[in-house]
């Protein structure tokens, strides 16, 4: 069970790393902070590309960083997004990121969305990707 302090830390890490986003095309900056079962945090940002298609979302950057370091078990992710010079708005993960999360995360994995209003929305992966296709289907 994730604590309030962990949620605060995760949101702060997502908001802070957002500064490193590379979004010269959309000017929409996203930071993500992924919590492992052992308590470690991996961050990521969106990295866009002039050819558009190869762009990567912040959530996938964080997952791929963590997985490439040997991590396999995750508890929660905080996602902070919004226009580069504007306020943070709720930034729910795109469909591709939901599917990537489903590869590694259980149904009760938490997705935490801070916003500039100070209110934070929380969902489980099962809520955002019901009836998903995953490793267990093969
Ligand atoms: N983006 C993310 O990084 N995560 C999301 O959850 C939604 C969208 C990025 C992709 C693109 O670089 C920019 O935000 C606008 O879609």
Tab-separated table of N, CA and C and ligand atoms in Angstrom:
chain	number	residue	atom	x	y	z
A	1	UNK	N	0.853	-1.204	0.000
A	1	UNK	CA	0.000	0.000	0.000
A	1	UNK	C	0.888	1.253	0.000
A	2	UNK	N	0.620	2.141	-0.914
A	2	UNK	CA	1.427	3.349	-1.061
A	2	UNK	C	1.004	4.392	-0.015
A	3	UNK	N	1.995	5.039	0.593
A	3	UNK	CA	1.685	6.007	1.657
A	3	UNK	C	1.470	7.410	1.059
A	4	UNK	N	0.857	8.298	1.863
A	4	UNK	CA	0.643	9.678	1.404
A	4	UNK	C	1.986	10.355	1.106
A	5	UNK	N	2.979	10.037	1.936
A	5	UNK	CA	4.307	10.632	1.738
A	5	UNK	C	4.908	10.171	0.401
A	6	UNK	N	4.740	8.885	0.094
A	6	UNK	CA	5.244	8.361	-1.189
A	6	UNK	C	4.534	9.041	-2.363
A	7	UNK	N	3.238	9.267	-2.206
A	7	UNK	CA	2.478	9.935	-3.271
A	7	UNK	C	3.014	11.347	-3.479
A	8	UNK	N	3.256	12.047	-2.376
A	8	UNK	CA	3.792	13.412	-2.479
A	8	UNK	C	5.154	13.414	-3.160
A	9	UNK	N	6.007	12.480	-2.745
A	9	UNK	CA	7.367	12.379	-3.322
A	9	UNK	C	7.304	12.074	-4.813
A	10	UNK	N	6.409	11.161	-5.161
A	10	UNK	CA	6.271	10.752	-6.562
A	10	UNK	C	5.774	11.925	-7.415
A	11	UNK	N	4.791	12.655	-6.908
A	11	UNK	CA	4.263	13.809	-7.651
A	11	UNK	C	5.350	14.864	-7.810
A	12	UNK	N	6.117	15.101	-6.763
A	12	UNK	CA	7.178	16.111	-6.834
A	12	UNK	C	8.228	15.689	-7.871
A	13	UNK	N	8.579	14.404	-7.871
A	13	UNK	CA	9.585	13.915	-8.833
A	13	UNK	C	9.068	14.084	-10.270
A	14	UNK	N	7.786	13.810	-10.486
A	14	UNK	CA	7.214	13.946	-11.843
A	14	UNK	C	7.190	15.412	-12.263
A	15	UNK	N	6.834	16.279	-11.353
A	15	UNK	CA	6.756	17.719	-11.657
A	15	UNK	C	8.170	18.274	-11.905
A	16	UNK	N	9.130	17.876	-11.071
A	16	UNK	CA	10.494	18.404	-11.207
A	16	UNK	C	11.154	17.957	-12.520
A	17	UNK	N	10.978	16.671	-12.880
A	17	UNK	CA	11.677	16.155	-14.074
A	17	UNK	C	11.068	16.723	-15.353
A	18	UNK	N	9.857	17.186	-15.255
A	18	UNK	CA	9.155	17.766	-16.411
A	18	UNK	C	9.983	18.867	-17.083
A	19	UNK	N	10.813	19.514	-16.279
A	19	UNK	CA	11.707	20.553	-16.804
A	19	UNK	C	12.579	20.038	-17.946
A	20	UNK	N	12.872	18.744	-17.941
A	20	UNK	CA	13.755	18.164	-18.958
A	20	UNK	C	13.022	17.653	-20.184
A	21	UNK	N	11.729	17.905	-20.272
A	21	UNK	CA	10.974	17.388	-21.423
A	21	UNK	C	11.581	17.948	-22.709
A	22	UNK	N	11.448	17.161	-23.794
A	22	UNK	CA	11.886	17.649	-25.114
A	22	UNK	C	10.636	17.664	-25.986
A	23	UNK	N	9.986	18.823	-26.042
A	23	UNK	CA	8.695	18.913	-26.726
A	23	UNK	C	8.617	20.161	-27.607
A	24	UNK	N	9.571	20.277	-28.587
A	24	UNK	CA	9.586	21.490	-29.414
A	24	UNK	C	8.432	21.550	-30.406
A	25	UNK	N	7.690	20.457	-30.585
A	25	UNK	CA	6.600	20.431	-31.581
A	25	UNK	C	5.239	20.663	-30.934
A	26	UNK	N	4.967	19.941	-29.863
A	26	UNK	CA	3.650	20.100	-29.208
A	26	UNK	C	3.677	21.195	-28.142
A	27	UNK	N	4.846	21.504	-27.632
A	27	UNK	CA	4.973	22.430	-26.493
A	27	UNK	C	4.123	21.970	-25.314
A	28	UNK	N	3.936	20.659	-25.232
A	28	UNK	CA	3.198	20.053	-24.121
A	28	UNK	C	4.207	19.195	-23.362
A	29	UNK	N	4.494	19.568	-22.128
A	29	UNK	CA	5.575	18.928	-21.376
A	29	UNK	C	5.034	17.969	-20.326
A	30	UNK	N	5.593	16.771	-20.336
A	30	UNK	CA	5.127	15.747	-19.402
A	30	UNK	C	6.324	15.159	-18.647
A	31	UNK	N	6.127	14.966	-17.357
A	31	UNK	CA	7.107	14.263	-16.522
A	31	UNK	C	6.402	13.094	-15.851
A	32	UNK	N	7.131	11.993	-15.694
A	32	UNK	CA	6.552	10.828	-15.018
A	32	UNK	C	7.541	10.322	-13.982
A	33	UNK	N	7.012	9.771	-12.900
A	33	UNK	CA	7.854	9.167	-11.866
A	33	UNK	C	7.236	7.830	-11.481
A	34	UNK	N	8.034	6.790	-11.673
A	34	UNK	CA	7.581	5.406	-11.510
A	34	UNK	C	8.198	4.831	-10.234
A	35	UNK	N	7.351	4.286	-9.378
A	35	UNK	CA	7.812	3.726	-8.097
A	35	UNK	C	7.937	2.211	-8.205
A	36	UNK	N	9.112	1.681	-7.839
A	36	UNK	CA	9.290	0.219	-7.855
A	36	UNK	C	8.809	-0.359	-6.526
A	37	UNK	N	8.621	-1.673	-6.523
A	37	UNK	CA	8.167	-2.354	-5.301
A	37	UNK	C	9.195	-2.167	-4.177
A	38	UNK	N	10.472	-1.974	-4.555
A	38	UNK	CA	11.513	-1.809	-3.529
A	38	UNK	C	11.647	-0.354	-3.070
A	39	UNK	N	10.835	0.541	-3.633
A	39	UNK	CA	10.832	1.927	-3.167
A	39	UNK	C	11.673	2.892	-3.977
A	40	UNK	N	12.242	2.405	-5.079
A	40	UNK	CA	13.081	3.277	-5.919
A	40	UNK	C	12.210	4.034	-6.926
A	41	UNK	N	12.631	5.238	-7.285
A	41	UNK	CA	11.865	6.034	-8.250
A	41	UNK	C	12.669	6.197	-9.543
A	42	UNK	N	12.021	5.896	-10.676
A	42	UNK	CA	12.602	6.153	-12.001
A	42	UNK	C	11.756	7.227	-12.674
A	43	UNK	N	12.421	8.264	-13.190
A	43	UNK	CA	11.682	9.353	-13.827
A	43	UNK	C	11.799	9.261	-15.345
A	44	UNK	N	10.929	9.999	-16.026
A	44	UNK	CA	10.993	10.077	-17.482
A	44	UNK	C	10.275	11.310	-17.972
A	45	UNK	N	10.609	11.717	-19.199
A	45	UNK	CA	9.925	12.853	-19.832
A	45	UNK	C	9.537	12.453	-21.253
A	46	UNK	N	8.644	13.248	-21.857
A	46	UNK	CA	8.353	13.003	-23.272
A	46	UNK	C	9.509	13.522	-24.117
A	47	UNK	N	9.855	12.737	-25.134
A	47	UNK	CA	10.958	13.070	-26.036
A	47	UNK	C	10.393	13.020	-27.454
A	48	UNK	N	10.199	14.202	-28.041
A	48	UNK	CA	9.578	14.266	-29.367
A	48	UNK	C	10.640	14.169	-30.466
A	49	UNK	N	10.151	14.051	-31.697
A	49	UNK	CA	11.045	13.869	-32.839
A	49	UNK	C	10.483	14.627	-34.029
A	50	UNK	N	11.381	15.166	-34.871
A	50	UNK	CA	10.960	15.938	-36.037
A	50	UNK	C	10.075	15.109	-36.966
A	51	UNK	N	10.235	13.787	-36.937
A	51	UNK	CA	9.395	12.914	-37.761
A	51	UNK	C	8.100	12.530	-37.035
A	52	UNK	N	7.866	13.115	-35.874
A	52	UNK	CA	6.661	12.928	-35.058
A	52	UNK	C	6.474	11.496	-34.550
A	53	UNK	N	6.421	10.531	-35.458
A	53	UNK	CA	6.106	9.149	-35.075
A	53	UNK	C	7.029	8.561	-34.016
A	54	UNK	N	8.327	8.790	-34.097
A	54	UNK	CA	9.235	8.191	-33.108
A	54	UNK	C	9.162	8.825	-31.723
A	55	UNK	N	8.310	9.810	-31.522
A	55	UNK	CA	8.226	10.475	-30.210
A	55	UNK	C	7.860	9.466	-29.122
A	56	UNK	N	8.370	9.727	-27.919
A	56	UNK	CA	8.086	8.822	-26.806
A	56	UNK	C	7.464	9.589	-25.645
A	57	UNK	N	6.436	9.004	-25.048
A	57	UNK	CA	5.781	9.639	-23.901
A	57	UNK	C	6.637	9.493	-22.644
A	58	UNK	N	6.379	10.369	-21.684
A	58	UNK	CA	7.122	10.368	-20.421
A	58	UNK	C	6.987	9.035	-19.679
A	59	UNK	N	5.782	8.482	-19.681
A	59	UNK	CA	5.543	7.235	-18.936
A	59	UNK	C	6.388	6.103	-19.486
A	60	UNK	N	6.413	6.005	-20.839
A	60	UNK	CA	7.201	4.921	-21.436
A	60	UNK	C	8.689	5.147	-21.220
A	61	UNK	N	9.119	6.396	-21.250
A	61	UNK	CA	10.538	6.664	-20.969
A	61	UNK	C	10.882	6.136	-19.577
A	62	UNK	N	10.029	6.404	-18.597
A	62	UNK	CA	10.290	5.963	-17.219
A	62	UNK	C	10.286	4.431	-17.130
A	63	UNK	N	9.302	3.800	-17.775
A	63	UNK	CA	9.225	2.328	-17.727
A	63	UNK	C	10.456	1.717	-18.388
A	64	UNK	N	10.836	2.249	-19.543
A	64	UNK	CA	11.959	1.644	-20.269
A	64	UNK	C	13.285	1.873	-19.529
A	65	UNK	N	13.420	3.023	-18.900
A	65	UNK	CA	14.618	3.249	-18.080
A	65	UNK	C	14.692	2.210	-16.969
A	66	UNK	N	13.578	2.023	-16.276
A	66	UNK	CA	13.551	1.114	-15.123
A	66	UNK	C	13.779	-0.338	-15.561
A	67	UNK	N	13.065	-0.746	-16.612
A	67	UNK	CA	13.188	-2.136	-17.064
A	67	UNK	C	14.604	-2.410	-17.552
A	68	UNK	N	15.199	-1.420	-18.207
A	68	UNK	CA	16.561	-1.632	-18.706
A	68	UNK	C	17.593	-1.668	-17.587
A	69	UNK	N	17.193	-1.216	-16.399
A	69	UNK	CA	18.079	-1.333	-15.231
A	69	UNK	C	17.792	-2.609	-14.437
A	70	UNK	N	16.892	-3.434	-14.959
A	70	UNK	CA	16.622	-4.716	-14.300
A	70	UNK	C	15.366	-4.745	-13.450
A	71	UNK	N	14.675	-3.625	-13.329
A	71	UNK	CA	13.454	-3.569	-12.511
A	71	UNK	C	12.301	-4.259	-13.239
A	72	UNK	N	11.465	-4.935	-12.479
A	72	UNK	CA	10.326	-5.624	-13.102
A	72	UNK	C	9.021	-5.429	-12.331
A	73	UNK	N	9.089	-4.920	-11.106
A	73	UNK	CA	7.882	-4.864	-10.279
A	73	UNK	C	7.625	-3.437	-9.839
A	74	UNK	N	6.425	-2.946	-10.181
A	74	UNK	CA	6.121	-1.537	-9.957
A	74	UNK	C	4.824	-1.370	-9.167
A	75	UNK	N	4.791	-0.267	-8.419
A	75	UNK	CA	3.663	-0.014	-7.524
A	75	UNK	C	2.777	1.122	-8.015
A	76	UNK	N	3.413	2.182	-8.530
A	76	UNK	CA	2.636	3.370	-8.899
A	76	UNK	C	3.431	4.246	-9.857
A	77	UNK	N	2.686	5.117	-10.563
A	77	UNK	CA	3.340	6.135	-11.396
A	77	UNK	C	2.601	7.455	-11.195
A	78	UNK	N	3.357	8.545	-11.092
A	78	UNK	CA	2.755	9.886	-11.108
A	78	UNK	C	3.067	10.503	-12.463
A	79	UNK	N	2.075	11.180	-13.030
A	79	UNK	CA	2.239	11.805	-14.351
A	79	UNK	C	1.835	13.267	-14.228
A	80	UNK	N	2.777	14.157	-14.614
A	80	UNK	CA	2.503	15.593	-14.519
A	80	UNK	C	2.643	16.195	-15.908
A	81	UNK	N	1.550	16.734	-16.455
A	81	UNK	CA	1.620	17.274	-17.801
A	81	UNK	C	0.814	18.542	-17.977
A	82	UNK	N	1.215	19.288	-18.999
A	82	UNK	CA	0.488	20.506	-19.328
A	82	UNK	C	1.287	21.313	-20.334
A	83	UNK	N	0.708	22.378	-20.855
A	83	UNK	CA	1.433	23.236	-21.799
A	83	UNK	C	2.733	23.739	-21.175
A	84	UNK	N	3.790	23.902	-22.012
A	84	UNK	CA	5.127	24.173	-21.439
A	84	UNK	C	5.167	25.427	-20.571
A	85	UNK	N	4.359	26.438	-20.921
A	85	UNK	CA	4.395	27.643	-20.084
A	85	UNK	C	3.061	27.847	-19.354
A	86	UNK	N	2.345	26.759	-19.196
A	86	UNK	CA	1.053	26.876	-18.518
A	86	UNK	C	0.986	26.022	-17.272
A	87	UNK	N	-0.213	25.880	-16.791
A	87	UNK	CA	-0.411	25.119	-15.562
A	87	UNK	C	-0.476	23.627	-15.843
A	88	UNK	N	-0.222	22.863	-14.792
A	88	UNK	CA	-0.382	21.415	-14.901
A	88	UNK	C	-1.854	21.093	-14.972
A	89	UNK	N	-2.196	20.216	-15.904
A	89	UNK	CA	-3.585	19.752	-15.943
A	89	UNK	C	-3.551	18.234	-15.765
A	90	UNK	N	-4.687	17.620	-15.463
A	90	UNK	CA	-4.685	16.170	-15.367
A	90	UNK	C	-4.206	15.611	-16.694
A	91	UNK	N	-3.247	14.712	-16.630
A	91	UNK	CA	-2.660	14.175	-17.860
A	91	UNK	C	-2.738	12.652	-17.814
A	92	UNK	N	-3.886	12.095	-18.174
A	92	UNK	CA	-4.017	10.641	-18.148
A	92	UNK	C	-3.144	9.997	-19.214
A	93	UNK	N	-2.607	8.814	-18.963
A	93	UNK	CA	-1.706	8.170	-19.925
A	93	UNK	C	-2.424	7.791	-21.218
A	94	UNK	N	-1.711	7.897	-22.341
A	94	UNK	CA	-2.306	7.522	-23.629
A	94	UNK	C	-2.496	6.003	-23.682
A	95	UNK	N	-3.198	5.540	-24.697
A	95	UNK	CA	-3.500	4.108	-24.814
A	95	UNK	C	-2.256	3.242	-24.918
A	96	UNK	N	-1.264	3.734	-25.672
A	96	UNK	CA	-0.037	2.947	-25.838
A	96	UNK	C	0.668	2.795	-24.489
A	97	UNK	N	0.738	3.881	-23.717
A	97	UNK	CA	1.391	3.809	-22.406
A	97	UNK	C	0.623	2.888	-21.459
A	98	UNK	N	-0.694	2.912	-21.528
A	98	UNK	CA	-1.486	2.004	-20.679
A	98	UNK	C	-1.111	0.556	-20.997
A	99	UNK	N	-0.973	0.259	-22.281
A	99	UNK	CA	-0.629	-1.109	-22.678
A	99	UNK	C	0.777	-1.468	-22.201
A	100	UNK	N	1.714	-0.540	-22.302
A	100	UNK	CA	3.082	-0.811	-21.832
A	100	UNK	C	3.084	-1.035	-20.324
A	101	UNK	N	2.313	-0.239	-19.597
A	101	UNK	CA	2.219	-0.435	-18.147
A	101	UNK	C	1.643	-1.818	-17.835
A	102	UNK	N	0.652	-2.248	-18.641
A	102	UNK	CA	-0.007	-3.533	-18.387
A	102	UNK	C	0.946	-4.716	-18.558
A	103	UNK	N	2.018	-4.510	-19.306
A	103	UNK	CA	3.005	-5.583	-19.494
A	103	UNK	C	3.702	-5.911	-18.167
A	104	UNK	N	3.881	-4.886	-17.332
A	104	UNK	CA	4.691	-5.050	-16.122
A	104	UNK	C	3.921	-4.854	-14.813
A	105	UNK	N	2.744	-4.256	-14.890
A	105	UNK	CA	2.082	-3.821	-13.654
A	105	UNK	C	0.786	-4.584	-13.416
A	106	UNK	N	0.494	-4.832	-12.154
A	106	UNK	CA	-0.722	-5.558	-11.777
A	106	UNK	C	-1.947	-4.643	-11.876
A	107	UNK	N	-3.114	-5.255	-11.777
A	107	UNK	CA	-4.373	-4.516	-11.911
A	107	UNK	C	-4.500	-3.402	-10.874
A	108	UNK	N	-3.877	-3.599	-9.693
A	108	UNK	CA	-4.017	-2.582	-8.637
A	108	UNK	C	-2.893	-1.535	-8.650
A	109	UNK	N	-2.052	-1.576	-9.664
A	109	UNK	CA	-1.020	-0.539	-9.859
A	109	UNK	C	-1.717	0.826	-9.900
A	110	UNK	N	-1.120	1.816	-9.218
A	110	UNK	CA	-1.801	3.122	-9.101
A	110	UNK	C	-1.249	4.165	-10.074
A	111	UNK	N	-2.167	4.896	-10.673
A	111	UNK	CA	-1.808	5.983	-11.593
A	111	UNK	C	-2.280	7.282	-10.949
A	112	UNK	N	-1.316	8.157	-10.671
A	112	UNK	CA	-1.579	9.352	-9.863
A	112	UNK	C	-1.379	10.592	-10.728
A	113	UNK	N	-2.402	11.427	-10.781
A	113	UNK	CA	-2.374	12.589	-11.673
A	113	UNK	C	-2.513	13.878	-10.870
A	114	UNK	N	-1.369	14.547	-10.617
A	114	UNK	CA	-1.452	15.837	-9.932
A	114	UNK	C	-1.913	16.934	-10.890
A	115	UNK	N	-2.432	18.016	-10.351
A	115	UNK	CA	-2.784	19.166	-11.195
A	115	UNK	C	-2.479	20.443	-10.427
A	116	UNK	N	-2.479	21.536	-11.143
A	116	UNK	CA	-2.136	22.802	-10.488
A	116	UNK	C	-3.188	23.223	-9.476
A	117	UNK	N	-4.380	22.673	-9.582
A	117	UNK	CA	-5.440	23.040	-8.633
A	117	UNK	C	-5.127	22.518	-7.233
A	118	UNK	N	-4.148	21.593	-7.155
A	118	UNK	CA	-3.821	21.004	-5.858
A	118	UNK	C	-4.547	19.687	-5.642
A	119	UNK	N	-5.569	19.452	-6.452
A	119	UNK	CA	-6.285	18.180	-6.348
A	119	UNK	C	-5.548	17.129	-7.155
A	120	UNK	N	-5.510	15.914	-6.642
A	120	UNK	CA	-4.824	14.825	-7.327
A	120	UNK	C	-5.808	13.708	-7.603
A	121	UNK	N	-5.858	13.255	-8.860
A	121	UNK	CA	-6.735	12.124	-9.179
A	121	UNK	C	-5.925	10.838	-9.096
A	122	UNK	N	-6.594	9.776	-8.661
A	122	UNK	CA	-5.937	8.467	-8.558
A	122	UNK	C	-6.799	7.395	-9.212
A	123	UNK	N	-6.145	6.547	-9.996
A	123	UNK	CA	-6.846	5.434	-10.650
A	123	UNK	C	-5.995	4.180	-10.506
A	124	UNK	N	-6.643	3.043	-10.614
A	124	UNK	CA	-5.859	1.805	-10.770
A	124	UNK	C	-5.703	1.548	-12.266
A	125	UNK	N	-4.710	0.712	-12.596
A	125	UNK	CA	-4.517	0.370	-14.008
A	125	UNK	C	-5.764	-0.340	-14.545
A	126	UNK	N	-6.388	-1.170	-13.730
A	126	UNK	CA	-7.590	-1.894	-14.176
A	126	UNK	C	-8.716	-0.918	-14.531
A	127	UNK	N	-8.771	0.201	-13.826
A	127	UNK	CA	-9.811	1.199	-14.152
A	127	UNK	C	-9.545	1.856	-15.498
A	128	UNK	N	-8.260	2.101	-15.792
A	128	UNK	CA	-7.930	2.811	-17.034
A	128	UNK	C	-7.732	1.876	-18.227
A	129	UNK	N	-7.551	0.588	-17.945
A	129	UNK	CA	-7.383	-0.372	-19.050
A	129	UNK	C	-8.098	-1.676	-18.688
A	130	UNK	N	-9.436	-1.639	-18.680
A	130	UNK	CA	-10.178	-2.855	-18.315
A	130	UNK	C	-10.092	-3.911	-19.416
A	131	UNK	N	-10.209	-5.152	-19.021
A	131	UNK	CA	-10.216	-6.274	-19.987
A	131	UNK	C	-9.013	-6.207	-20.924
A	132	UNK	N	-7.845	-5.925	-20.348
A	132	UNK	CA	-6.675	-5.735	-21.212
A	132	UNK	C	-6.087	-7.065	-21.677
A	133	UNK	N	-5.359	-6.993	-22.759
A	133	UNK	CA	-4.602	-8.140	-23.263
A	133	UNK	C	-3.196	-8.036	-22.693
A	134	UNK	N	-2.752	-9.097	-22.014
A	134	UNK	CA	-1.432	-9.035	-21.392
A	134	UNK	C	-0.716	-10.365	-21.460
A	135	UNK	N	0.412	-10.453	-20.756
A	135	UNK	CA	1.229	-11.673	-20.792
A	135	UNK	C	0.428	-12.934	-20.452
A	136	UNK	N	-0.558	-12.805	-19.578
A	136	UNK	CA	-1.332	-13.986	-19.167
A	136	UNK	C	-2.235	-14.522	-20.280
A	137	UNK	N	-2.445	-13.734	-21.315
A	137	UNK	CA	-3.313	-14.192	-22.411
A	137	UNK	C	-2.568	-15.070	-23.414
A	138	UNK	N	-1.266	-15.134	-23.276
A	138	UNK	CA	-0.498	-15.922	-24.261
A	138	UNK	C	-0.182	-17.317	-23.721
B	1	LIG	N1	2.388	12.765	-23.747
B	1	LIG	C1	3.020	12.100	-22.733
B	1	LIG	O1	4.241	12.144	-22.604
B	1	LIG	N2	2.251	11.408	-21.867
B	1	LIG	C2	0.892	11.377	-21.885
B	1	LIG	O2	0.289	10.748	-21.034
B	1	LIG	C3	0.153	12.099	-22.922
B	1	LIG	C4	0.965	12.745	-23.981
B	1	LIG	C5	3.212	13.559	-24.671
B	1	LIG	C6	3.317	13.042	-26.068
B	1	LIG	C7	3.639	14.314	-26.833
B	1	LIG	O3	5.031	14.554	-26.744
B	1	LIG	C8	2.927	15.402	-26.054
B	1	LIG	O4	2.674	14.860	-24.766
B	1	LIG	C9	1.624	15.863	-26.693
B	1	LIG	O5	0.807	14.783	-26.979
